[in-house]
Coordinates of C-alpha atoms in Angstrom, one line a residue:
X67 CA 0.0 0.0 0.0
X68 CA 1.4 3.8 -0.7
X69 CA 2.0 4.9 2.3
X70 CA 0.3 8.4 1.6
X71 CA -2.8 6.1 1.7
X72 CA -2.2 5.0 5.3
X73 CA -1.2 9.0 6.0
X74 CA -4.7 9.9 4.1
X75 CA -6.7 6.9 6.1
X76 CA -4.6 6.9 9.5
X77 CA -2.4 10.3 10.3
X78 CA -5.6 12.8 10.7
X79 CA -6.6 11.1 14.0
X80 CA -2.8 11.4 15.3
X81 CA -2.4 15.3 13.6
X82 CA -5.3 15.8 16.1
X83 CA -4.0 14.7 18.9
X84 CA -0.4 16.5 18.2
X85 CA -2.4 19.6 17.8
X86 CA -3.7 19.1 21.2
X87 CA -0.8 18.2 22.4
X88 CA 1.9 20.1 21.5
X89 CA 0.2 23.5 21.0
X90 CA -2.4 23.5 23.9
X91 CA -5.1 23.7 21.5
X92 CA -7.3 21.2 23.9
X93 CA -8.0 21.1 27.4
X94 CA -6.1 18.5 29.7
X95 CA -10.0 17.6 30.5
X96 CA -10.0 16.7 27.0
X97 CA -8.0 14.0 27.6
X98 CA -8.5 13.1 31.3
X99 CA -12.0 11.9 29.4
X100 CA -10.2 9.3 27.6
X101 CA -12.6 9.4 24.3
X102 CA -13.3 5.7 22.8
X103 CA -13.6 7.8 18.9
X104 CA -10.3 9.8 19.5
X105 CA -6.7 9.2 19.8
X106 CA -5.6 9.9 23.7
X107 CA -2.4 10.1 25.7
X108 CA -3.8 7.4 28.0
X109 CA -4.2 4.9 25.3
X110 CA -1.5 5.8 22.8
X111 CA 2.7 5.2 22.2
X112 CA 2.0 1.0 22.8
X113 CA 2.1 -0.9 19.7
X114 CA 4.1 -0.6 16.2
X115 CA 0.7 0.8 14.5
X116 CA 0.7 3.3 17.4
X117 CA 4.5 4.3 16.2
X118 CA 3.5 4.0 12.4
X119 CA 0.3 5.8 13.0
X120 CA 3.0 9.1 14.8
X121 CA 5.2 8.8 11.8
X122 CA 3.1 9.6 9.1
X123 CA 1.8 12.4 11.2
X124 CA 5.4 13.6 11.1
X125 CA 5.6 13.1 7.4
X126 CA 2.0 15.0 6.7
X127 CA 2.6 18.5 4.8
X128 CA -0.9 18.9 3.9
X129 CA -2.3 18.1 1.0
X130 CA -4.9 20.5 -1.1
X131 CA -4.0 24.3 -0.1
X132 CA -1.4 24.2 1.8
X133 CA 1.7 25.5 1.2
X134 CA 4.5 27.8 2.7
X135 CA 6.9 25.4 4.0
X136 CA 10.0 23.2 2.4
X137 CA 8.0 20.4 1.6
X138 CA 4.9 21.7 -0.7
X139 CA 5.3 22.0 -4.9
X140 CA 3.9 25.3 -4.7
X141 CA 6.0 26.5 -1.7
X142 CA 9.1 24.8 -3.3
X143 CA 8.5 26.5 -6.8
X144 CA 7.8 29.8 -4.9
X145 CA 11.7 29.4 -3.9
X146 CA 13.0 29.8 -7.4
X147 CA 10.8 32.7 -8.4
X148 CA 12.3 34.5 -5.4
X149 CA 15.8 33.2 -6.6
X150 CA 15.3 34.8 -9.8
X151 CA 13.8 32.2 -12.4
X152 CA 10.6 34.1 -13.0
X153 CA 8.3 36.0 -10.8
X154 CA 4.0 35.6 -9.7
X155 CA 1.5 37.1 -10.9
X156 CA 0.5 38.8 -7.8
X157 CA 4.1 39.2 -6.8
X158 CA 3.8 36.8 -3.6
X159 CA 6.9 35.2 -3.8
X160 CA 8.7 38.2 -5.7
X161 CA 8.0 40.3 -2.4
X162 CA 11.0 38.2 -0.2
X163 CA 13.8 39.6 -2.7
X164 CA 12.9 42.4 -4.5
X165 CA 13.9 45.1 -1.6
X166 CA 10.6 45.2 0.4
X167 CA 10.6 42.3 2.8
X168 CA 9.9 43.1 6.2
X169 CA 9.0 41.3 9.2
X170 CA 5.5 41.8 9.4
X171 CA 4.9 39.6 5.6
X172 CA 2.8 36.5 6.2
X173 CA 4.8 34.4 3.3
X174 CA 8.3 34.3 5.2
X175 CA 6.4 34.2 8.8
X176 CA 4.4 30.9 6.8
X177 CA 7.6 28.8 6.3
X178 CA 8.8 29.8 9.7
X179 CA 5.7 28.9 11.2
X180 CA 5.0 25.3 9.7
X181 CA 8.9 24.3 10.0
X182 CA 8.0 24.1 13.3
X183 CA 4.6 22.9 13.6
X184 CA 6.4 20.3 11.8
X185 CA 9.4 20.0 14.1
X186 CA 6.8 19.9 17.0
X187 CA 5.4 17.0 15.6
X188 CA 9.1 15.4 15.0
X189 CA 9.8 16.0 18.8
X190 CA 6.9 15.2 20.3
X191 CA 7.6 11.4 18.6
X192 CA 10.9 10.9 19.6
X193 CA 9.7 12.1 23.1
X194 CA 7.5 8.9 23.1
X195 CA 8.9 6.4 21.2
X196 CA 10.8 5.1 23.9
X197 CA 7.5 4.2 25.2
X198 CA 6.7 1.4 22.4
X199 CA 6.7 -2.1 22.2
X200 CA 8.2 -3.4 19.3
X201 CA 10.9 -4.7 17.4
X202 CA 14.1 -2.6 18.3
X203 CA 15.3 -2.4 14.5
X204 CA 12.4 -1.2 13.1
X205 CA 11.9 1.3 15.8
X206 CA 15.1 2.4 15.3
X207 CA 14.8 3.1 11.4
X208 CA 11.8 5.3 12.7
X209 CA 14.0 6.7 14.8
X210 CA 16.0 7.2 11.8
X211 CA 13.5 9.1 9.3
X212 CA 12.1 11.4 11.9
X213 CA 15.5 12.8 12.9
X214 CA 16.1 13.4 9.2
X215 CA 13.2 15.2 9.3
X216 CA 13.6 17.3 11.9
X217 CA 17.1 17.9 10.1
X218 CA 15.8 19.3 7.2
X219 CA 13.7 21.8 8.5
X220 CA 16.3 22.9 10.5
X221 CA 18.8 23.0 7.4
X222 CA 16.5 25.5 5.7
X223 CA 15.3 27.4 8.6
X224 CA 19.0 28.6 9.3
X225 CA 19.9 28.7 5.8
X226 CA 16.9 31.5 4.8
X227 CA 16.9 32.9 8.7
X228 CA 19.9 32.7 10.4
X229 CA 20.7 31.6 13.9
X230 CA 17.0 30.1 15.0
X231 CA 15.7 28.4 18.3
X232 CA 16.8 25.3 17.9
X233 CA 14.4 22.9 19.8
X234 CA 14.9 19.4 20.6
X235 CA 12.1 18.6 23.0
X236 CA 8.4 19.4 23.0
X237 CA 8.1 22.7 25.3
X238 CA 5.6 23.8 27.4
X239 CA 4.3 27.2 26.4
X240 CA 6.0 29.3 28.7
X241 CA 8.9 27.7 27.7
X242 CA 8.6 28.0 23.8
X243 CA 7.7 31.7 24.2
X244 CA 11.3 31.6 26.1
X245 CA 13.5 30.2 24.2
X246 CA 16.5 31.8 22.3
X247 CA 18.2 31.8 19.1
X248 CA 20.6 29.5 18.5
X249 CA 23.6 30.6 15.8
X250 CA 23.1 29.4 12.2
X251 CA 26.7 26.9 13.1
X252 CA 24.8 25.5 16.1
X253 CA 22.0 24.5 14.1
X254 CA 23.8 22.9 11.4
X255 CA 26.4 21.3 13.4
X256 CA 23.2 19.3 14.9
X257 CA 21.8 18.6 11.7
X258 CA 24.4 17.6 10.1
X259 CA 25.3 14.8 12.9
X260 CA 21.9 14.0 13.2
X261 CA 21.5 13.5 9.1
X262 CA 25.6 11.1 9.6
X263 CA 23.7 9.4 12.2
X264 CA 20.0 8.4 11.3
X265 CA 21.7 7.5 7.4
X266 CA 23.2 4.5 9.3
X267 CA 19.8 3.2 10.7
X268 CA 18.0 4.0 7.7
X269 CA 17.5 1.4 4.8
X270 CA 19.5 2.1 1.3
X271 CA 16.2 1.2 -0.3
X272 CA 12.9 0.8 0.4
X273 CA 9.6 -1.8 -1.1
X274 CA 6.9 -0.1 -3.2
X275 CA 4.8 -0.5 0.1
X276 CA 6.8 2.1 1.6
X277 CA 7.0 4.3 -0.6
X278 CA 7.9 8.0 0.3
X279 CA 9.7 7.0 3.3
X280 CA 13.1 8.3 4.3
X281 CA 16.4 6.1 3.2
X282 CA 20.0 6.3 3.8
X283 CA 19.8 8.1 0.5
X284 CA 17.5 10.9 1.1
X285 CA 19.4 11.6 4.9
X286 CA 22.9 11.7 2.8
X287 CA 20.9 14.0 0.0
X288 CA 20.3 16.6 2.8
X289 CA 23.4 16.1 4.1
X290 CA 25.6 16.5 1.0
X291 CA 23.0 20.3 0.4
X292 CA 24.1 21.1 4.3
X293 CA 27.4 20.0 4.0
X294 CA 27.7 22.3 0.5
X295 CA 26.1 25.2 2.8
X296 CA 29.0 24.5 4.8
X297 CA 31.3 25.1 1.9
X298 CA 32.5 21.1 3.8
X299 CA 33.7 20.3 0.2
X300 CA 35.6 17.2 0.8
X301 CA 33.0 16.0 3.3
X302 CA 30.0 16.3 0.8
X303 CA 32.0 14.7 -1.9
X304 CA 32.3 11.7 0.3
X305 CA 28.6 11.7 1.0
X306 CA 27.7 11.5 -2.3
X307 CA 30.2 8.7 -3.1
X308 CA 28.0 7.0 -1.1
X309 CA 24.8 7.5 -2.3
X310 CA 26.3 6.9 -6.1
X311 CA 27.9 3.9 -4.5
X312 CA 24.3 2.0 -3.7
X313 CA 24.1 1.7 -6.8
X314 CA 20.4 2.5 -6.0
X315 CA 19.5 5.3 -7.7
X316 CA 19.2 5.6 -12.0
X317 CA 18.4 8.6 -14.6
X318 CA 15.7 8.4 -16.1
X319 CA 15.9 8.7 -19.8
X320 CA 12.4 10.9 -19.9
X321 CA 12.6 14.4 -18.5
X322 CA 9.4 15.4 -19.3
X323 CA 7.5 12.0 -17.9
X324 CA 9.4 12.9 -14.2
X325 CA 6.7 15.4 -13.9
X326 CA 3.5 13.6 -14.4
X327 CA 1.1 12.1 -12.5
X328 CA 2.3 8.3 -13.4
X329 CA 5.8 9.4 -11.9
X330 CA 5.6 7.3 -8.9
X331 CA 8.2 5.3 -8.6
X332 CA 10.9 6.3 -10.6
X333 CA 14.5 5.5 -9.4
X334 CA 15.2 8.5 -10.0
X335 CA 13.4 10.1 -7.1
X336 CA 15.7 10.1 -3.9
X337 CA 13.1 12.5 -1.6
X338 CA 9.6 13.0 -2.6
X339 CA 6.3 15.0 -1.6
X340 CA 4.3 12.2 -1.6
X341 CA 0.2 12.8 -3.1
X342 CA -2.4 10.6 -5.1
X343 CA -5.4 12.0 -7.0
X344 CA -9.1 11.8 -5.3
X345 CA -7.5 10.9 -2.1
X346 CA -4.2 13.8 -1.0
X347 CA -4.0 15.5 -4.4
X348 CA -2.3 19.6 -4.7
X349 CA -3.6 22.4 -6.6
X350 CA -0.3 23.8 -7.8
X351 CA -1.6 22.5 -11.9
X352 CA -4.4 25.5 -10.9
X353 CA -2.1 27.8 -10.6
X354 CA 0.1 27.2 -13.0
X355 CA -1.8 26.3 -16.3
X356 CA -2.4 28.9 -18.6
X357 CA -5.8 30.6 -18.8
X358 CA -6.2 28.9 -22.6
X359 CA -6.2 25.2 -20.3
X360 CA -8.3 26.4 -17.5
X361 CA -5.5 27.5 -15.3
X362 CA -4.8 31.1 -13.6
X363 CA -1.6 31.4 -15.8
X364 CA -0.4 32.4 -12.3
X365 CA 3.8 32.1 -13.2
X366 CA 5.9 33.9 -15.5
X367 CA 9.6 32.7 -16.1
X368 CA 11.9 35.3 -17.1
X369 CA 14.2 35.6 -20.0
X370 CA 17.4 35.7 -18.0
X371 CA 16.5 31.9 -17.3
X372 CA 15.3 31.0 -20.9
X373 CA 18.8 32.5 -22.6
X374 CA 20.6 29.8 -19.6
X375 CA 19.6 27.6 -21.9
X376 CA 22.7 26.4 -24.1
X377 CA 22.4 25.6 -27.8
X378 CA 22.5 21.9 -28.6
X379 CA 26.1 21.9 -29.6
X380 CA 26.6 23.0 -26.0
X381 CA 27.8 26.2 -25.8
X382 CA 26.1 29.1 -24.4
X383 CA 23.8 31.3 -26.5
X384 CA 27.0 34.2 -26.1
X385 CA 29.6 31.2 -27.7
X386 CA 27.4 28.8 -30.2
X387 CA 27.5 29.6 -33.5
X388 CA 23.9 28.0 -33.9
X389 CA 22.3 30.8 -32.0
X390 CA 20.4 33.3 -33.8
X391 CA 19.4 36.1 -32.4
X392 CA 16.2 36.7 -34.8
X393 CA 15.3 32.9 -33.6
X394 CA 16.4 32.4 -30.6
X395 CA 14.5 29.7 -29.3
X396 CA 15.7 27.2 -32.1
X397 CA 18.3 24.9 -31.6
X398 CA 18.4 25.0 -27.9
X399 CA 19.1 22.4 -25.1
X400 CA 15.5 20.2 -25.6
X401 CA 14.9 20.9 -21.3
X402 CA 14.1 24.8 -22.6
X403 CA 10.9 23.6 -24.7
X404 CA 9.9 20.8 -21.9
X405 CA 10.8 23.6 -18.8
X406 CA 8.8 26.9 -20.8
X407 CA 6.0 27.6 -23.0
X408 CA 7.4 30.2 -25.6
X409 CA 4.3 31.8 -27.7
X410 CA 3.5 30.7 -31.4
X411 CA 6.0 27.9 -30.7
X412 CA 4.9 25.6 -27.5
X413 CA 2.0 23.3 -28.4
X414 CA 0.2 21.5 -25.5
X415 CA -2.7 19.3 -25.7
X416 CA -2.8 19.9 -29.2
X417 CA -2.8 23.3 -29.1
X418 CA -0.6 26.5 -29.3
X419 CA 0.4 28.8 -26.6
X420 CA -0.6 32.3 -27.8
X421 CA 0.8 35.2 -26.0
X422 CA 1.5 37.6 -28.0
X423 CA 0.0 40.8 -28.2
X424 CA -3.3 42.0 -30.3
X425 CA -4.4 38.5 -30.4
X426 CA -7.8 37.4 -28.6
X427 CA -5.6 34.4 -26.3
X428 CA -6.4 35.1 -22.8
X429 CA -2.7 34.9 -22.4
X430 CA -1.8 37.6 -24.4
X431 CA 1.1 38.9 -22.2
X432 CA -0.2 42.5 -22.0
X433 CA -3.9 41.3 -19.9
X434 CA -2.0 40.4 -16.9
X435 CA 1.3 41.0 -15.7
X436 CA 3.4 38.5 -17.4
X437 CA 6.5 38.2 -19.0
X438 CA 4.6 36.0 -22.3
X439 CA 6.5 33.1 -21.0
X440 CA 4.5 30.3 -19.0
X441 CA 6.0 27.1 -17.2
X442 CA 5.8 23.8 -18.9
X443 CA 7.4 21.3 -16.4
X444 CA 4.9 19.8 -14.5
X445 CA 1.9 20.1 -17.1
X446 CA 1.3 16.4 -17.7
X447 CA 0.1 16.0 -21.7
X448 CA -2.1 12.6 -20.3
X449 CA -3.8 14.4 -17.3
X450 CA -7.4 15.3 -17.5
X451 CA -8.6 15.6 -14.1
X452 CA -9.5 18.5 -11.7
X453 CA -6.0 20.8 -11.9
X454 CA -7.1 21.3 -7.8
X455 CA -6.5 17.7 -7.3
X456 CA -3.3 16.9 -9.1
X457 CA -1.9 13.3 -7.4
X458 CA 1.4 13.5 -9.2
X459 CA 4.5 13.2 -6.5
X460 CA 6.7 16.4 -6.6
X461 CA 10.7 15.5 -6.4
X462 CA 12.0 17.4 -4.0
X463 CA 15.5 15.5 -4.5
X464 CA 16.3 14.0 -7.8
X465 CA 19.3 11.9 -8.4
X466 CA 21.0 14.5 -10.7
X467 CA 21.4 16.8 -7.9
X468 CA 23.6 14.3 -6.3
X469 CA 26.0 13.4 -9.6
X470 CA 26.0 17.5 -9.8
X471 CA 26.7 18.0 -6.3
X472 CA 29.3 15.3 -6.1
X473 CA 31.5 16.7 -9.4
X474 CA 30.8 20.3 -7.7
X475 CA 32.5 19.5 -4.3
X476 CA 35.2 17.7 -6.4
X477 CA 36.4 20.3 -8.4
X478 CA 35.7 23.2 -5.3
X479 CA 37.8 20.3 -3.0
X480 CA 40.3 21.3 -5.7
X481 CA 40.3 17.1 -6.2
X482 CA 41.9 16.7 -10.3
X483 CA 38.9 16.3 -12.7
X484 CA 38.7 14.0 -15.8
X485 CA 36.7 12.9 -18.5
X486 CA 35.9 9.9 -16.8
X487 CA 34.7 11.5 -13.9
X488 CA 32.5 14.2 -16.5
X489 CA 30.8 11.2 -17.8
X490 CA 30.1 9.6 -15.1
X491 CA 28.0 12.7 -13.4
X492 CA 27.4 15.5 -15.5
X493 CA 27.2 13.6 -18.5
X494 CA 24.8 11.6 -17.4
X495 CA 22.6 14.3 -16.7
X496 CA 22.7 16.0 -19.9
X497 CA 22.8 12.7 -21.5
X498 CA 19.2 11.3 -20.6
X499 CA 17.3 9.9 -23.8
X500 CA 15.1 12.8 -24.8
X501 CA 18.0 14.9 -23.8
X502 CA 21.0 14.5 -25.6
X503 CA 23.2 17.0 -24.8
X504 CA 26.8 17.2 -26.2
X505 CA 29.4 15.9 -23.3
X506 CA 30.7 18.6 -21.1
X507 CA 35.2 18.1 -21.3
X508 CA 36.2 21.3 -19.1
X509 CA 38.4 20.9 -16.9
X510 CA 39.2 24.2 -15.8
X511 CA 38.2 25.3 -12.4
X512 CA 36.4 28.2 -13.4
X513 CA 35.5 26.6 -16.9
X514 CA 33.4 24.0 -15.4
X515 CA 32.4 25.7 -12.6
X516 CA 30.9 27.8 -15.2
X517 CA 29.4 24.8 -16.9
X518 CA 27.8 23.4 -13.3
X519 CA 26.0 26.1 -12.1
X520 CA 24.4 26.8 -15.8
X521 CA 23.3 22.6 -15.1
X522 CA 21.9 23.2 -12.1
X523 CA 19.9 26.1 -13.1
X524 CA 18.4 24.5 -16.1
X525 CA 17.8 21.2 -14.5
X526 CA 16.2 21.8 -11.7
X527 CA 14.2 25.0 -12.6
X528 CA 11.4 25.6 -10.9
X529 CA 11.8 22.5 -8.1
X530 CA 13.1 24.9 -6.0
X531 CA 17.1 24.9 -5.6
X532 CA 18.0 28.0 -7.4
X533 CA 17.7 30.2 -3.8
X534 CA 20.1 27.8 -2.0
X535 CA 22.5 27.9 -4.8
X536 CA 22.1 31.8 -5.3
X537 CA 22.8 31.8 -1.4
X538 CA 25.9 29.7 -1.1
X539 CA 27.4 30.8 -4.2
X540 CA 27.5 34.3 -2.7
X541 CA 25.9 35.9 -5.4
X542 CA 22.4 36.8 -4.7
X543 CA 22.5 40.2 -5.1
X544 CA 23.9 40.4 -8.5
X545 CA 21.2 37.8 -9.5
X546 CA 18.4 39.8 -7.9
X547 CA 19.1 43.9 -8.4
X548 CA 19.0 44.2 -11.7
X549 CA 15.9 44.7 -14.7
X550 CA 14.5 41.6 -15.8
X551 CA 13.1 40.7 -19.5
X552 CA 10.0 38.7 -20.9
X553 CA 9.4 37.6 -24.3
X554 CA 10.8 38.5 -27.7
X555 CA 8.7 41.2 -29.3
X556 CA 10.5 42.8 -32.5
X557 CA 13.9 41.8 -34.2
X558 CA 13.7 45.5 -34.6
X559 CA 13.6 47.2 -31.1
X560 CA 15.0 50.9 -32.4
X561 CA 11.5 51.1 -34.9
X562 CA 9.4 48.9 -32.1
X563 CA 7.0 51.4 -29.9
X564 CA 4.6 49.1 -28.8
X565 CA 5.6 48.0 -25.3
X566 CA 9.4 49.4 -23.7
X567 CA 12.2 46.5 -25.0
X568 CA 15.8 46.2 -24.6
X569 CA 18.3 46.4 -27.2
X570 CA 17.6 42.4 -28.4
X571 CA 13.7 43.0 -28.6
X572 CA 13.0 41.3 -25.1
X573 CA 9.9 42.7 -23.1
X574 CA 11.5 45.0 -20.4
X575 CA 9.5 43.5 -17.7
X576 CA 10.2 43.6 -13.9
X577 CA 13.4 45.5 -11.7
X578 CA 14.4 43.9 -8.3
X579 CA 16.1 46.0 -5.9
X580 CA 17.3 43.4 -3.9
X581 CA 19.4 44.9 -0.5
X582 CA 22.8 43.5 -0.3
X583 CA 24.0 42.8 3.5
X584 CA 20.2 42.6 4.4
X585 CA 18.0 40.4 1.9
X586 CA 20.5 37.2 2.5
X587 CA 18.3 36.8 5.3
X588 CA 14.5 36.8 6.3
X589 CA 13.6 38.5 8.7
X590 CA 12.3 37.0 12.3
X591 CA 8.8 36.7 12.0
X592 CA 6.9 39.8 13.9
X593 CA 4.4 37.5 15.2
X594 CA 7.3 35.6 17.0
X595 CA 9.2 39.0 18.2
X596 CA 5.8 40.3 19.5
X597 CA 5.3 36.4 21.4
X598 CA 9.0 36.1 22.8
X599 CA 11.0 39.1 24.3
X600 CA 14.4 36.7 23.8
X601 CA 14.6 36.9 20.1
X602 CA 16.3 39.4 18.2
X603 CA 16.1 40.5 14.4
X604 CA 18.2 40.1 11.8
X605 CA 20.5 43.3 10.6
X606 CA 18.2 45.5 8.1
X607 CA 15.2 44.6 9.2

């Protein structure tokens, strides 16, 4: 059985009672009563479906709605639009990095929040576990995936705020409206030996009847990102030898199927958001469809991400000879036509995307603010259901990232790179089926550190990487304050005075002002400042 089912059947009834429980939500009479139709502390933390029944309530994200944590597709794509790769059409996410964050903005407070609803729920399990009756391996894989849990909300919560409480126990409230920030080392230096330690009681693999459930893999994954962070480059290059070494994981040789709802149980897939239509479906195919499908056409990449794109000879569009700049979507890296819908060239369900101006399309680009561009990865070609109720899994780790990571913290570790080692990471990558990318031979340092960081973008856009790596590369605010382009309008931009262009014919669409020495961070939620005297605020803010 998927184990979202038994989440979707089984974890509301123990969600309950860690509402109750952890946030003092319920009276104590409420459970003095001991209920024979609820969950109670009384009756609770005895058997192995007791413990499996806590762990999925430690796994649940939410299905539907929900969003504005590290787990959700929608929260996870809102990541790279603040990174950069495109922007909303209400500016939600473009809010957090274009100069006017403040501490008071519900977005930023939202992830802060639900990391530690979540990491309530993780502590509040491995408070009681103890408590169980059951075999002692299995408990202590359990063991296992919650601390890796807990570890990667505690990853991202210093890596977009800072120093943070860090928390280990559940509190009482006096004491969680007490408690005081711990430095962004301190929280990492426990994740990271919690991640080393719960990889060795964790399985390398898993059956389909777990499904979704933590592995040695996925704790390494979060590791090798922390370890990265850390700028721990020979460290994260031996995490992901191991992970390469199970000789567990595959690439897939379909990009555009790892995005649809029959993706669910590719080997490629290290860490997923787990969700199944009818049952714990998501609503981000709602938002992101274009109005022509019955979507809200609710995303808009920019054109600083579409020209990442290399030509398929593959050399960037400022070295290929193939690019031309009165065509420039043709003969491009085949990930540009499955990532981006490009008007009067993008067909989907049998039908153009339209978005240029004076046509009738509802996405003409001038109705709304958009840049004329609209994502494709994610729009499944086979799915006709309800876009609220999408039940396709959302990657949140992909094997690539760990062949991409590895060659990274390689060459950073200053370790000597060869072709053999090219092909046997990035090549792969770029080398998929329906891919076909040339092989990457650099060698150089800043040659193929050139070449990794263009990968990453264009791999993984939208899935919610390109803030970390804007972050630890040290080069957020060059990315972020500058004047961002849309769509090609005119191969003659002096003559064109239809809508303002650049000096290519590109829309001139949307300026960020990010703040450099401030924006690196979020600020501390205001709701928390206003709760608990102890914590400070991050410089700027």
């Amino acid at each position: 059985m998927k184990f979202i089912t038994y989440f979707s059947q089984k974890g509301l009834c123990y969600l309950f009672l860690a509402t109750c429980t952890l946030f003092g939500a319920c009276s104590k009479d409420f459970f003095d009563k001991q209920p024979l139709d609820a969950v109670s502390d009384a009756t609770f933390w005895k058997t192995e479906k007791d413990a499996l029944l806590a762990l999925v309530g430690c796994y649940n994200t939410g299905a539907g709605w929900k969003g504005e944590d590290f787990w959700t597709p929608r929260s996870l794509l809102y990541l790279d639009l603040m990174a950069g790769n495109g922007s909303e059409k209400e500016l939600i996410p473009d809010r957090v990095t274009d100069g006017t964050l403040n501490s008071a903005y519900w977005v930023t407070e939202g992830y802060w929040r639900n990391s530690y609803q979540k990491l309530t729920a993780c502590n509040n399990f491995l408070d009681n576990i103890g408590k169980v009756e059951m075999d002692e391996n299995k408990k202590a894989a359990m063991i296992g995936e919650v601390r890796t849990l807990r570890a990667y909300e505690y990853f991202n919560l210093a890596l977009y705020f800072g120093g943070v409480p860090l928390v280990t126990k559940v509190l009482s409230i006096e004491e969680a409206n007490n408690v005081l920030r711990a430095s962004r080392d301190e929280v990492w230096d426990f994740a990271e030996a919690e991640l080393i330690e719960s990889a060795a009681a964790l399985p390398a693999s898993r059956p389909a009847s777990e499904q979704g459930r933590i592995t040695a893999g996925a704790a390494l994954a979060i590791l090798g990102r922390l370890q990265m962070a850390k700028e721990k480059w020979a460290e994260a290059a031996a995490t992901y030898k191991k992970i390469i070494d199970f000789d567990v994981y595959r690439i897939h040789p379909d990009f555009a199927s790892l995005f649809s709802s029959g993706n669910v149980a590719t080997s490629e897939f290290i860490l997923t958001s787990q969700y199944q239509e009818d049952v714990y479906g998501h609503v981000l195919l709602q938002y992101m469809y274009p109005e022509t499908w019955g979507g809200w056409h609710q995303f808009s990449p920019y054109n600083e991400l579409v020209k990442a794109f290399e030509c398929i000879d593959g050399k960037s569009i400022e070295e290929s000879g193939l690019y031309d700049p009165s065509n420039p979507y043709e003969n491009r890296d085949p990930r540009l036509d499955y990532t981006v819908l490009i008007s009067d060239r993008s067909v989907f369900k049998g039908q153009t995307y339209i978005a240029r101006p004076g046509t009738t399309s509802p996405d003409r680009f001038n109705r709304y603010n958009w840049s004329g561009y609209c994502i494709r990865k994610f729009m499944d070609e086979s799915f006709d259901g309800n876009l609220m109720n999408f039940g396709g899994n959302w990657a949140i780790i992909r094997y690539p990232e760990v062949l991409l990571g590895y060659l990274e913290s390689k060459l950073e570790a200053g370790d000597p790179i060869d072709q053999t080692l090219l092909d046997a990471t990035i090549n792969l990558v770029r080398g998929r089926q329906n891919v076909a990318m040339p092989k990457v031979t650099a060698t150089g340092v800043e040659s193929l550190r050139s070449v990794i960081r263009r990968e990453r973008r264009v791999e993984f856009a939208f899935e919610g990487l390109r803030y970390f790596d804007v972050l630890r590369w040290g080069i957020a605010a060059q990315e972020l304050n500058r004047q961002f382009t849309g769509m090609k309008l005119t191969n003659n931009p002096a003559g064109y005075k239809d809508f303002p262009v650049d000096d290519e014919g590109y829309l001139i669409y949307q300026r960020r002002n990010f703040k450099a020495g401030v924006n690196e961070l979020w600020p501390i939620p205001l709701s928390e400042l206003q709760i608990n005297g102890n914590l400070t605020q991050n410089v700027g803010y």
